[in-house]
CSV table of C-alpha atoms and ligand atoms in Angstrom, one decimal:
chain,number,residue,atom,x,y,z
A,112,UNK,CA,0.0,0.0,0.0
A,113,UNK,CA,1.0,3.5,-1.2
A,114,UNK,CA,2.3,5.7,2.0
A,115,UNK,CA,-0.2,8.6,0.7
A,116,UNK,CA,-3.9,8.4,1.3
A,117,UNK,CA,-4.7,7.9,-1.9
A,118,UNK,CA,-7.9,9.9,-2.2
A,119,UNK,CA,-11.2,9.8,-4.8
A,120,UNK,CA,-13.0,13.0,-4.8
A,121,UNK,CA,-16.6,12.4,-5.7
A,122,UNK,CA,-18.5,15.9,-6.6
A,123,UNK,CA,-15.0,17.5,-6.9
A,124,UNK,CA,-16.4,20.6,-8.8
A,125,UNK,CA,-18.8,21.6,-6.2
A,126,UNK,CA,-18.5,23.3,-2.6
A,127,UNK,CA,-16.7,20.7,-0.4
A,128,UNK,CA,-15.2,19.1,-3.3
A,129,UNK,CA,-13.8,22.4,-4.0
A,130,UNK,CA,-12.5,23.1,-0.4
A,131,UNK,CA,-11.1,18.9,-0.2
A,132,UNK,CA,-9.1,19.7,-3.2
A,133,UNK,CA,-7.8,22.9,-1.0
A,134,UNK,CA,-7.2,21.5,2.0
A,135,UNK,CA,-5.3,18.1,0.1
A,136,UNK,CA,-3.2,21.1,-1.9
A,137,UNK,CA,-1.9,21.6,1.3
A,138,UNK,CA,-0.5,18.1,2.4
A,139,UNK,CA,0.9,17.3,-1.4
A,140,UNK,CA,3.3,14.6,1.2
A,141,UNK,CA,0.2,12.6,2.5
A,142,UNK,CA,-3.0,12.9,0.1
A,143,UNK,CA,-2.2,11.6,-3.5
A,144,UNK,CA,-5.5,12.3,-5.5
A,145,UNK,CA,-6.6,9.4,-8.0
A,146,UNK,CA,-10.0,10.3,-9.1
A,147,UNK,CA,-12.4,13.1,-9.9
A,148,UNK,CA,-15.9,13.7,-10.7
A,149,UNK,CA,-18.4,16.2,-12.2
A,150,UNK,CA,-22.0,15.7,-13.4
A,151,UNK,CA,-21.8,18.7,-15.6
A,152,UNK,CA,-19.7,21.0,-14.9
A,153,UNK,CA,-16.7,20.5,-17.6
A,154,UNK,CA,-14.6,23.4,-17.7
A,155,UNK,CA,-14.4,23.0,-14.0
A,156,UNK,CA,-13.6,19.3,-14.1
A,157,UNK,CA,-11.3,19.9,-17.0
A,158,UNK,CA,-8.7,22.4,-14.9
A,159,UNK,CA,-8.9,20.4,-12.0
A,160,UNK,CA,-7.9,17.6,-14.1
A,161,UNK,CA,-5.0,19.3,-15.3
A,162,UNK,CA,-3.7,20.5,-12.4
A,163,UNK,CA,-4.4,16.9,-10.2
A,164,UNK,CA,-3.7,14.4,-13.2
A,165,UNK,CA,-5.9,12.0,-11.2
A,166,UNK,CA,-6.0,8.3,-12.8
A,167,UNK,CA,-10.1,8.6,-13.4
A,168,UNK,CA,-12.0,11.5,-14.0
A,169,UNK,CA,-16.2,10.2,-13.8
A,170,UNK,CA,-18.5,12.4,-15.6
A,171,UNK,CA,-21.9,11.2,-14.6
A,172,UNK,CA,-23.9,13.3,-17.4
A,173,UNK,CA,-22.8,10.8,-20.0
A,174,UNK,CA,-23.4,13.8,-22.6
A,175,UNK,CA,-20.7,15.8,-21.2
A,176,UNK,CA,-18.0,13.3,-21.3
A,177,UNK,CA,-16.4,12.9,-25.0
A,178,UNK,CA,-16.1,17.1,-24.8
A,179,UNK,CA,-13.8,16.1,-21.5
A,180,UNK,CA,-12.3,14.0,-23.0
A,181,UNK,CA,-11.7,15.9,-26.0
A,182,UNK,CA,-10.4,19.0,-23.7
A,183,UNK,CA,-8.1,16.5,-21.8
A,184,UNK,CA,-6.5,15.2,-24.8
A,185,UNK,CA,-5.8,18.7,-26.7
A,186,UNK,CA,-4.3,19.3,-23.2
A,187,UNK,CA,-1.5,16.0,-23.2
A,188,UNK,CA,-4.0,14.9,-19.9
A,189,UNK,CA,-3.5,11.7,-19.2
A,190,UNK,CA,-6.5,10.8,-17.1
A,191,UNK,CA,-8.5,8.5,-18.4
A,192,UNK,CA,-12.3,9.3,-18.4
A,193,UNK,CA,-15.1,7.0,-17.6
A,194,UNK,CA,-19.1,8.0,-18.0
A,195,UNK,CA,-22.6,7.5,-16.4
A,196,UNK,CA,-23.4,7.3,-12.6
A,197,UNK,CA,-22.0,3.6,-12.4
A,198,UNK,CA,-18.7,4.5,-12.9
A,199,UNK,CA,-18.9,6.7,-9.7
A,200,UNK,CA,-19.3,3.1,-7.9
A,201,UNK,CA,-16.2,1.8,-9.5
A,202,UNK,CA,-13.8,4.4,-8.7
A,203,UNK,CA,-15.0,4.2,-5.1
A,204,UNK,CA,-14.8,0.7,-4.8
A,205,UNK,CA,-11.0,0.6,-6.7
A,206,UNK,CA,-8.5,-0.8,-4.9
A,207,UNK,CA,-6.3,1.4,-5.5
A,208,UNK,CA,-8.2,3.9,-3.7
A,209,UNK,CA,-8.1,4.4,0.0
A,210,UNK,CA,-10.7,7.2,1.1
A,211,UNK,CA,-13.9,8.3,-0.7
A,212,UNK,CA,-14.9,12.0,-0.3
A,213,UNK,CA,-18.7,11.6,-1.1
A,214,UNK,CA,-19.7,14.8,-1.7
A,215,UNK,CA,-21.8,14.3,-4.6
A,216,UNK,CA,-25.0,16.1,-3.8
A,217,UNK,CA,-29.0,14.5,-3.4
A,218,UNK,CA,-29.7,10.8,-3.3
A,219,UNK,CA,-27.9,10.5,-6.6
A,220,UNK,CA,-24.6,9.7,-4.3
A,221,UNK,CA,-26.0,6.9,-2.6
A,222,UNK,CA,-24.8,3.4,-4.7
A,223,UNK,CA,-21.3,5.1,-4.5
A,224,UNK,CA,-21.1,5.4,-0.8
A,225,UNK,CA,-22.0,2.0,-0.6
A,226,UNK,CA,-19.7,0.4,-2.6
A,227,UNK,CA,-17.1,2.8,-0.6
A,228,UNK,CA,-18.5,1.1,2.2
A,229,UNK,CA,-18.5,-2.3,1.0
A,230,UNK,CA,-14.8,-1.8,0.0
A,231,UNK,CA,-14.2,-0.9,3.6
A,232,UNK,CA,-12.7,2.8,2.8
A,233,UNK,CA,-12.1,5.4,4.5
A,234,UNK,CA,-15.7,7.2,3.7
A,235,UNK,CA,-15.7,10.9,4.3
A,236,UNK,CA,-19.2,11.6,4.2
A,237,UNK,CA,-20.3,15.0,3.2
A,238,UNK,CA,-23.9,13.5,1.2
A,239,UNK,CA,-26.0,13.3,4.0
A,240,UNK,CA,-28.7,12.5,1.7
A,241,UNK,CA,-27.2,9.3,1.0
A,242,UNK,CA,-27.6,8.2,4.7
A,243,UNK,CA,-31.0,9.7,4.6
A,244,UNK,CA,-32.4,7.8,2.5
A,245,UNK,CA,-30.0,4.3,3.2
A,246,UNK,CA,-30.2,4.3,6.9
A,247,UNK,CA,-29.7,1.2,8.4
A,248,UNK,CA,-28.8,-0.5,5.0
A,249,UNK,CA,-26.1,1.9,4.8
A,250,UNK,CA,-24.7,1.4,8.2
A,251,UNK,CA,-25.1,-2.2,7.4
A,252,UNK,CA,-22.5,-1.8,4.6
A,253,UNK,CA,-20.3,0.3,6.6
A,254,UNK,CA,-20.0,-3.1,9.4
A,255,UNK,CA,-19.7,-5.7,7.1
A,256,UNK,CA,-17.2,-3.7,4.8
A,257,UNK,CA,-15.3,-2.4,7.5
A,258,UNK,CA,-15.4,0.8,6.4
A,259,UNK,CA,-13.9,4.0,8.5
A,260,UNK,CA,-17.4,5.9,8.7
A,261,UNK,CA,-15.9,9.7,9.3
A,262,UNK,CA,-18.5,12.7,8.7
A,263,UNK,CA,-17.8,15.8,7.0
A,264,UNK,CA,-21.2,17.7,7.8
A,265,UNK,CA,-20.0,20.1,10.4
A,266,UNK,CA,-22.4,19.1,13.2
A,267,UNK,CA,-21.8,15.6,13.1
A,268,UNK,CA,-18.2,16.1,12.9
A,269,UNK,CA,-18.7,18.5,15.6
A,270,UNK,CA,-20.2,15.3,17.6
A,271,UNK,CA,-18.2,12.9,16.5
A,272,UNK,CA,-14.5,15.0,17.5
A,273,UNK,CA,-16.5,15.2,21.0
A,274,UNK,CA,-16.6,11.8,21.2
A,275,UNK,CA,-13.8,9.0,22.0
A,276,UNK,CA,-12.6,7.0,19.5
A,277,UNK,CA,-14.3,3.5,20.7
A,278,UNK,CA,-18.0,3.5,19.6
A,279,UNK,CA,-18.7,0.6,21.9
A,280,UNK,CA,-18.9,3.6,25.0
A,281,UNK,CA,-20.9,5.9,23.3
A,282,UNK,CA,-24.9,4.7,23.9
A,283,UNK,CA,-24.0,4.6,27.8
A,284,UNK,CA,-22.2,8.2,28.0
A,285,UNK,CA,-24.2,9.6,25.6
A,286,UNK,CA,-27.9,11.4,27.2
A,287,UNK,CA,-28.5,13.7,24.4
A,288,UNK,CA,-27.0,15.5,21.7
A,289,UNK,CA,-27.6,18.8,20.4
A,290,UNK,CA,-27.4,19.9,16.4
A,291,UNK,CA,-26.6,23.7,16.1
A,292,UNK,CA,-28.2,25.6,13.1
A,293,UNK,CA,-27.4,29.0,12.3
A,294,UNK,CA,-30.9,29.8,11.2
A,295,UNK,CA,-30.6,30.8,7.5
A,296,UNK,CA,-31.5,34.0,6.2
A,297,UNK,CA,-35.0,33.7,7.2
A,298,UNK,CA,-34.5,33.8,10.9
A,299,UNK,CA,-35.9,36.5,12.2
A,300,UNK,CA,-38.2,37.1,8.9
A,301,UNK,CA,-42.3,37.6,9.3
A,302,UNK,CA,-43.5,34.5,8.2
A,303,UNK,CA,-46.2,35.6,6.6
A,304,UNK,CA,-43.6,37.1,3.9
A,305,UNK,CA,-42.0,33.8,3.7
A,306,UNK,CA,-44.3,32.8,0.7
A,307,UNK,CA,-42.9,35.6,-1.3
A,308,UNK,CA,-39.0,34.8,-0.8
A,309,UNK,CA,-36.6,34.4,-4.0
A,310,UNK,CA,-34.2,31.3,-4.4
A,311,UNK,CA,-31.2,33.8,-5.0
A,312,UNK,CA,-32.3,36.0,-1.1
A,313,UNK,CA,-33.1,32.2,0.4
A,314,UNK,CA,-29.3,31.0,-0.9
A,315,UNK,CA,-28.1,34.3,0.8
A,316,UNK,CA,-26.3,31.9,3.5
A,317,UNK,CA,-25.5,34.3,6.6
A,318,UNK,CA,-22.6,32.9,7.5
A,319,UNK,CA,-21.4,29.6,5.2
A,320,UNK,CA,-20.5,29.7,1.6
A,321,UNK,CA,-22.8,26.5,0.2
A,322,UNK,CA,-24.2,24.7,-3.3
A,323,UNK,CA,-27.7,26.2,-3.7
A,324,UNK,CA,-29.7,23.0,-2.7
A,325,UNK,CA,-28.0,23.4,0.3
A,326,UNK,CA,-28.5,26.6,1.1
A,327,UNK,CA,-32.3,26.3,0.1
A,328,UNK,CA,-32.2,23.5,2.8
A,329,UNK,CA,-31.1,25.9,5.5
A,330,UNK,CA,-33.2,28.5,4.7
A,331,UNK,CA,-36.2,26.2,5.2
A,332,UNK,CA,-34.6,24.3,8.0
A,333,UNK,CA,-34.8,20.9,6.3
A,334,UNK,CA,-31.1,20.6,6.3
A,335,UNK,CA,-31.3,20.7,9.7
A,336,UNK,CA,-34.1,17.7,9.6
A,337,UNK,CA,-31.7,15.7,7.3
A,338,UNK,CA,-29.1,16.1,9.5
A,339,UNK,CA,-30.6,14.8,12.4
A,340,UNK,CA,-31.8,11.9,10.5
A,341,UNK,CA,-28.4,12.0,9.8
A,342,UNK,CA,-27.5,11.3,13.4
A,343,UNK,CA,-29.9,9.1,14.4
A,344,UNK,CA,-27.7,6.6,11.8
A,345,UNK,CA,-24.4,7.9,12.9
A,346,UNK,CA,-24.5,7.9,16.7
A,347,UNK,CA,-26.9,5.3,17.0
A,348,UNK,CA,-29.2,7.6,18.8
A,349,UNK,CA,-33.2,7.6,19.1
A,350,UNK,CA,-34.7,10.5,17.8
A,351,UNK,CA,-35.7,11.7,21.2
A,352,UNK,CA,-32.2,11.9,22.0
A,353,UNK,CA,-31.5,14.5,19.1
A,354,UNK,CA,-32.4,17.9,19.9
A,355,UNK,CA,-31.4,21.0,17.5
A,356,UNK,CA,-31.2,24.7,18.1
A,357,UNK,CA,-30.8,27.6,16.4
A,358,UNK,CA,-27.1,29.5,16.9
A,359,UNK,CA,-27.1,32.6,14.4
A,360,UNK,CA,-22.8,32.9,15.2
A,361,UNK,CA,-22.4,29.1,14.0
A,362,UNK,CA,-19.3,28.9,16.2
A,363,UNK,CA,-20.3,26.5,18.0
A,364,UNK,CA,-21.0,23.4,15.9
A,365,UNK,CA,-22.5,21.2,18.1
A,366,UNK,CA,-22.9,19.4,21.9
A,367,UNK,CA,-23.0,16.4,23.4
A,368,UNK,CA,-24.7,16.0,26.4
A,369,UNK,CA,-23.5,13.6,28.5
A,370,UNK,CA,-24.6,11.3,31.5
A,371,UNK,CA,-23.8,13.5,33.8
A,372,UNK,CA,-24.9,16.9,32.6
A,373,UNK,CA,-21.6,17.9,31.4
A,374,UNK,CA,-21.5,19.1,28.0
A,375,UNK,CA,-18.8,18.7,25.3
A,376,UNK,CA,-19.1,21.2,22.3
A,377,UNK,CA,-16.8,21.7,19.4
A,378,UNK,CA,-15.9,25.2,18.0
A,379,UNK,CA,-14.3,27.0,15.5
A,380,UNK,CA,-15.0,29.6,12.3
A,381,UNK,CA,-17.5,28.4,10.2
A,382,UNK,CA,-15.2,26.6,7.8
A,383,UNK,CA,-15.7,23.7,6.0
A,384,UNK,CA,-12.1,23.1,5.2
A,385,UNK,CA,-11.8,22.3,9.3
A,386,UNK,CA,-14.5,18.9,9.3
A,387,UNK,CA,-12.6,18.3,6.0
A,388,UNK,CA,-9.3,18.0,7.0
A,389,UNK,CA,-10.7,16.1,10.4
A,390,UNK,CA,-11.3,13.1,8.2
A,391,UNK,CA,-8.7,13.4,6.1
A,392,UNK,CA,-6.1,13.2,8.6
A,393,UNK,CA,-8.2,11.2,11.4
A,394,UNK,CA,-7.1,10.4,13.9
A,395,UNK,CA,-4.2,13.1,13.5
A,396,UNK,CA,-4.9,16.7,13.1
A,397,UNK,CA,-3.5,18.8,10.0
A,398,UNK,CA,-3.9,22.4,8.5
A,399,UNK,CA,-6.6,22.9,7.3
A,400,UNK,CA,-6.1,26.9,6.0
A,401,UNK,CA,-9.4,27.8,8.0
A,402,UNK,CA,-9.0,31.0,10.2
A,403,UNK,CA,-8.9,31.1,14.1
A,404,UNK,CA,-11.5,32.5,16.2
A,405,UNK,CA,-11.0,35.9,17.3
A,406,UNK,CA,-11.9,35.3,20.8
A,407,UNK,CA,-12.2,38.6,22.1
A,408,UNK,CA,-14.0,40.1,19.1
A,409,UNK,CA,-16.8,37.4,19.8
A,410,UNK,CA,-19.3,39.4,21.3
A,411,UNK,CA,-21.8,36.8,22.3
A,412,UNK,CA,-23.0,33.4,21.7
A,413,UNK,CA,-26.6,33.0,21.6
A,414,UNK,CA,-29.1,30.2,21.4
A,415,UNK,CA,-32.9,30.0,20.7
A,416,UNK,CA,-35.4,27.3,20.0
A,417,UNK,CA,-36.6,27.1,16.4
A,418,UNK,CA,-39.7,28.9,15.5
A,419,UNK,CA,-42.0,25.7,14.1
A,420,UNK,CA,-44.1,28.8,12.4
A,421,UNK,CA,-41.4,29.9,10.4
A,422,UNK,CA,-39.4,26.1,10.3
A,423,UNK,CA,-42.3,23.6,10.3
A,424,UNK,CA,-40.1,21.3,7.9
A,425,UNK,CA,-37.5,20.9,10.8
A,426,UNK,CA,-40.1,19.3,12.5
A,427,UNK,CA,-41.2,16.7,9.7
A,428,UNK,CA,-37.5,14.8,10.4
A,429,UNK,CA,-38.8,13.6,13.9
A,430,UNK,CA,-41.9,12.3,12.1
A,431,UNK,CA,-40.6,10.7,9.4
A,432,UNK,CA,-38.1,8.9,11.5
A,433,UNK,CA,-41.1,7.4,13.8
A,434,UNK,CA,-42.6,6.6,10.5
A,435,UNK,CA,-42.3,3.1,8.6
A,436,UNK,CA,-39.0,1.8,7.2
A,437,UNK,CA,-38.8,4.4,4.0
A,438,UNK,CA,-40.7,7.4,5.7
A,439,UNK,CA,-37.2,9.1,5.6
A,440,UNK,CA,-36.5,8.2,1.8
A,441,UNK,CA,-39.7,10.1,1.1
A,442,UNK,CA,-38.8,12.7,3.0
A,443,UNK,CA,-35.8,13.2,1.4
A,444,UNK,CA,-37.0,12.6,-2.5
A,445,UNK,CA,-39.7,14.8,-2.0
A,446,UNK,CA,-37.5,17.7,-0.4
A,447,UNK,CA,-34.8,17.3,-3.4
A,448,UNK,CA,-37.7,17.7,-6.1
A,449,UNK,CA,-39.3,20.6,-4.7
A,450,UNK,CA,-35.8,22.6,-4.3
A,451,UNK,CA,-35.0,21.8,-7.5
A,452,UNK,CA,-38.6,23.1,-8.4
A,453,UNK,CA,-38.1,26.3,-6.0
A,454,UNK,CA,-34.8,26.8,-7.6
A,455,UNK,CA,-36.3,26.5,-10.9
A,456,UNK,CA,-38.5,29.3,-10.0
A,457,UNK,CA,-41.8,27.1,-10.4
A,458,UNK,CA,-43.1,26.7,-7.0
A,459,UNK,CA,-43.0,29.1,-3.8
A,460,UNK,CA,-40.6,28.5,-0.6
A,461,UNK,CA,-43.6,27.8,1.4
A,462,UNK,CA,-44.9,25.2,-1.2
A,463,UNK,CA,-41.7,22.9,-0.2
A,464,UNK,CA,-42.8,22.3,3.0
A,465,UNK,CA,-46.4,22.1,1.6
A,466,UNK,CA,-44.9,19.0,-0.8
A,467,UNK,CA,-43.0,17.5,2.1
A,468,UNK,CA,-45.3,16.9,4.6
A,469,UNK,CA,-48.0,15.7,1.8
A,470,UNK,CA,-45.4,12.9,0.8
A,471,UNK,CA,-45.0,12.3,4.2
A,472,UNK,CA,-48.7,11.9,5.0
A,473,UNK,CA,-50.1,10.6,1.3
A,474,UNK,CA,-46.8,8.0,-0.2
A,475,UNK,CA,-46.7,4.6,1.5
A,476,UNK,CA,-43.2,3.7,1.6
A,477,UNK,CA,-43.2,-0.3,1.1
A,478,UNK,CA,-40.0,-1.4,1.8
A,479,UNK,CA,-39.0,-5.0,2.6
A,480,UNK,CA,-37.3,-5.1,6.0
A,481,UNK,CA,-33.6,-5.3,4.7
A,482,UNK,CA,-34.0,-3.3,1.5
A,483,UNK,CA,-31.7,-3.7,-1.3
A,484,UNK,CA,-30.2,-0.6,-2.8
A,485,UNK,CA,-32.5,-1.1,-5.9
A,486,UNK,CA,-35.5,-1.4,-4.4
A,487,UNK,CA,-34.4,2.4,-2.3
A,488,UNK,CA,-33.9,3.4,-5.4
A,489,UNK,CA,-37.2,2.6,-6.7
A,490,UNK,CA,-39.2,3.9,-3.8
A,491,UNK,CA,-37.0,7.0,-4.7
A,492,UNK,CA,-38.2,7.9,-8.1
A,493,UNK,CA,-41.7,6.8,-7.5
A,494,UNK,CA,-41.7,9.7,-4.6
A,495,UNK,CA,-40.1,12.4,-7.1
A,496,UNK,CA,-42.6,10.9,-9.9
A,497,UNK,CA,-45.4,11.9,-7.6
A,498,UNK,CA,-44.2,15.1,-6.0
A,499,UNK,CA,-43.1,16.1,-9.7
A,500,UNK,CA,-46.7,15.8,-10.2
A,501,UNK,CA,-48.0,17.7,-7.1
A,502,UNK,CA,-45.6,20.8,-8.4
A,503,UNK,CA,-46.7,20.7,-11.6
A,504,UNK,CA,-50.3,21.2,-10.4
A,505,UNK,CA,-49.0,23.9,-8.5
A,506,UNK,CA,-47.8,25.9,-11.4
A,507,UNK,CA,-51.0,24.8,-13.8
B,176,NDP,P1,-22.7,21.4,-4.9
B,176,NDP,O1,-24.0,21.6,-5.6
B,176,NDP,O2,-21.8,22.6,-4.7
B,176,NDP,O3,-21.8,20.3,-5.6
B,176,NDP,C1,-22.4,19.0,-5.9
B,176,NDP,C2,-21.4,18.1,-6.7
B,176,NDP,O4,-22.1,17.0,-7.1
B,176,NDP,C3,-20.8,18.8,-7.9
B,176,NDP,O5,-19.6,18.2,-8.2
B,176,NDP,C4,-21.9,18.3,-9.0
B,176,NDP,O6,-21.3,18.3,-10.3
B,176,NDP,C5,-22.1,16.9,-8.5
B,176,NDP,N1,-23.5,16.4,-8.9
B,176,NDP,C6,-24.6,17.1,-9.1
B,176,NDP,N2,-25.6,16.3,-9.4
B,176,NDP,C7,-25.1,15.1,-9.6
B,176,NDP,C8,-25.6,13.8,-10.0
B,176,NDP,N3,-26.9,13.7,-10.3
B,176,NDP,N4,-24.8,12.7,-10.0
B,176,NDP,C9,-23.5,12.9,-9.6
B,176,NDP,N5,-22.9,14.0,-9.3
B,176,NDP,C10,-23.7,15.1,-9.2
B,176,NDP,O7,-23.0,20.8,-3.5
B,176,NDP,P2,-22.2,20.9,-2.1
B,176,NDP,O8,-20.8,20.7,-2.3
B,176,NDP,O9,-22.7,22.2,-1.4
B,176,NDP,O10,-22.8,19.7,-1.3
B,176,NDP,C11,-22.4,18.4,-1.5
B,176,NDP,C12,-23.0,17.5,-0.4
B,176,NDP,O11,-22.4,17.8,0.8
B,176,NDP,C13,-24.5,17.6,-0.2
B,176,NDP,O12,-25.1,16.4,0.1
B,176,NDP,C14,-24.6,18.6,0.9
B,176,NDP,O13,-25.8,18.4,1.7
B,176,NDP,C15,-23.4,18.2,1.8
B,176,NDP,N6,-22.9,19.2,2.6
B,176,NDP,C16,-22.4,20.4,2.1
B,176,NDP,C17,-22.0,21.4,2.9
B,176,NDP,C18,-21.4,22.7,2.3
B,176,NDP,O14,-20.9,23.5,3.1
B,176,NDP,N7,-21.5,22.9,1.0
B,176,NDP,C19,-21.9,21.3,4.3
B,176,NDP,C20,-22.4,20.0,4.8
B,176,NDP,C21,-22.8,19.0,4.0
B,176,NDP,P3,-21.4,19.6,-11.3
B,176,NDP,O15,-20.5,20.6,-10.6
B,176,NDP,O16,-21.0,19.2,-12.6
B,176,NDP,O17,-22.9,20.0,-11.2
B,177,MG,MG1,-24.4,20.7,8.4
C-alpha cells in the first residue's frame, strides 16, 4: 500500500469538493488524489484535471463526457475518463483507492457510498442524503465492509471530535446530543412574507458559503431535519435523543450531552475546510487553511429554539423517523424535487414544506425489511414521480 492516502473526490467541482481539493493542496506529502468527478460542470472538471492528473475523472452526465475527453486530450491529460453514474461506484470501490470524499449532492450519491462502504474505505461523508435515504442498509454496509465511517457535515463532525474514538462507550455516556443551526436567512423574517421569498435571497447563507440545494435547505430548515436523520444513523441515537437549536454565530457546531450533565461542544470559524481535514487526517490533526477565532471580538454566543411557524419542515425529520421503514427516503426525494422546483422558480418556498409533509402523509413507503439498494432506489423515483406531479399542479 502507497504511504499517501490515496484519495477519490466524488463531486469535486462543487463546494466541499472544492474546499477537499484545498485542503489536500496543502499536504501534497500525505494525500495523492486518484479520481475526480463532475456531473456537468466540464470546464471545472477539466482544470482540475489538469492541475491533479488524477488516474479517473467520472463524468456522470454521460453527454458531457467525449467534450472532457476531447479538452483533456488537446491538453496532453492523461487521465482517463469513464461516464454514467455507475462509474462513480467503480472508482470508489477501486483498490487502488483508500478514502472516498462523497460529496456528490441529493440521493444520486447513494450506490457510490455504498460500494465505498462495502470496499471498507475510509468514507468521508459529506452527502448526507445518501444516509437519509440508506439508513440502516447503509450502516449495514459500513460493518460488514469495515469501512472507517468519518463525517464531514459540520455538526456531526462537531459530535463525533467530541466523542472517543471507541464506539462501543458511546450509547452509555451519551444522554442527548444537540445539532446547532445557524438559522438561515430567514430567521428573524415575518413568516407571513416567507411565501414571497426568491431562491437567490433564500441561498443568501449568513454565515457559510454553500451549493444552492444546500442553502435552500437551511433557509427552510430541512437541512437541519436531514441532518438529524443523519444522526440518528451515525451515533446510533433515538430520535428523542436529538435535539437542534438555532445559533445565528455558528461557532459553536454542536454538543453532546452527556450522563452527567456535562457538556462537550466543538468550535471554530464556520469553515468547511476544518471537518474536511478532520477526516482526512483522522485520527491526527493537519492544516486545514481555515482562520482562528478571534476570541475577544466574539461578542456573544446565543441560542434559541426554532420557531415551528417559520421552520415547520425541521419538524417533519422527527416524524418521518417514527414513520415506517422508508418514511425518511420520502422525506428526502420529496425535499430534493421541490428545491430543484423552487430553484427553478416554479413553486414558492412555502410550497416545499407544503410538498413535504403531503409525501409524508399521502406516499406509502413499502419497503422490505432489509431493502436492497435497488429497491431504495425505486421507492425514490416513485416519490419524485409523484411530487413532480403535485408541483406541476401547483404551477398549472
Ligand atoms: P454542490 O452543488 O456545490 O456540488 C455538488 C457536486 O455533485 C458537484 O460536483 C456536481 O457536479 C455533482 N453532482 C450534481 N448532481 C449530480 C448527480 N446527479 N450525480 C452525480 N454528481 C452530481 O453541493 P455541495 O458541495 O454544497 O454539497 C455536496 C453534499 O455535501 C450535499 O449532500 C450537501 O448536503 C453536503 N454538505 C455540504 C456542505 C457545504 O458546506 N457545502 C456542508 C455539509 C454537507 P457539477 O458541478 O458538474 O454540477
Ligand atoms: Mg451541516
Amino acid at each position: 500500500m502507497s504511504s499517501k492516502l490515496r484519495l477519490a473526490v466524488l463531486g469535486s467541482t462543487g463546494s466541499i469538493g472544492t474546499s477537499t481539493l484545498d485542503v489536500a493542496a496543502r499536504h501534497p506529502e500525505r494525500i495523492e488524489v486518484r479520481a475526480l468527478s463532475a456531473h456537468s460542470r466540464v470546464d471545472e472538471l477539466v482544470a482540475q484535471c489538469i492541475k491533479w492528473k488524477p488516474r479517473h475523472a467520472v463524468v456522470t452526465d454521460a453527454s458531457h463526457a467525449s467534450e472532457v475527453r476531447r479538452q483533456l486530450k488537446e491538453q496532453g491529460c492523461p487521465t482517463q475518463v469513464l461516464e454514467g453514474p455507475q462509474a462513480l461506484c467503480e472508482v470508489a470501490a477501486d483498490p487502488e483507492v483508500d478514502a472516498v470524499m462523497a460529496a456528490v449532492v441529493g440521493a444520486a450519491g447513494l450506490p457510490s457510498c455504498l460500494a465505498a462502504a462495502r470496499t471498507g474505505k475510509r468514507l468521508l461523508l459529506a452527502n448526507k442524503e445518501a444516509l437519509v435515504v440508506g439508513g440502516a442498509v447503509f450502516m449495514q454496509a459500513v460493518r460488514q465492509g469495515g469501512a472507517t465511517l468519518i463525517p464531514i457535515d459540520s455538526e456531526h463532525s462537531a459530535i463525533f471530535q467530541c466523542l472517543p474514538e471507541d464506539r462501543s462507550t458511546w450509547a452509555r455516556r451519551v444522554d442527548h446530543i444537540i445539532l446547532t443551526a445557524s438559522g438561515g436567512p430567514f430567521r428573524q423574517r415575518d413568516p407571513a412574507s416567507l411565501e414571497a421569498v426568491t431562491p437567490d435571497e433564500a441561498c443568501a447563507h449568513p454565515t457559510w458559503v454553500m451549493g444552492r440545494k444546500i442553502s435552500v435547505d437551511s433557509a427552510t430548515m430541512m437541512n437541519k431535519a436531514l441532518e438529524v436523520i443523519e444522526a440518528r444513523w451515525l451515533f446510533d441515537l433515538e430520535p428523542e435523543r436529538i435535539k437542534a437549536v438555532i445559533h445565528p454565530q455558528s461557532i459553536v457546531h454542536s454538543m453532546v450531552v452527556c450522563r452527567d450533565q456535562s457538556v462537550l461542544a466543538q468550535l471554530g470559524t464556520p469553515d468547511m475546510r476544518v471537518p474536511i481535514a478532520y477526516g482526512l487526517a483522522w485520527p491526527e490533526r493537519i492544516e486545514s487553511g481555515a482562520s482562528g477565532l478571534e476570541w475577544t471580538s466574539l461578542k456573544a454566543l446565543t441560542f434559541e429554539e426554532a420557531d415551528e411557524r417559520r421552520f415547520p419542515g425541521l419538524f417533519l425529520s422527527w416524524h418521518a423517523l417514527k414513520g415506517p421503514l422508508g418514511s425518511t427516503a420520502v422525506l428526502n426525494a420529496a425535499n430534493e424535487v421541490a428545491v430543484e422546483r423552487f430553484l427553478a422558480g416554479r413553486i414558492g418556498f412555502m410550497d416545499i414544506y407544503r410538498l413535504n409533509a403531503r409525501a409524508l402523509e399521502a406516499i406509502d413507503p413499502q419497503l422490505p425489511i432489509s431493502p436492497a439498494v435497488d429497491e431504495l432506489i425505486a421507492l425514490d423515483q416513485r416519490v419524485r414521480a409523484c411530487v413532480g406531479q403535485w408541483a406541476d399542479a401547483l404551477t398549472a
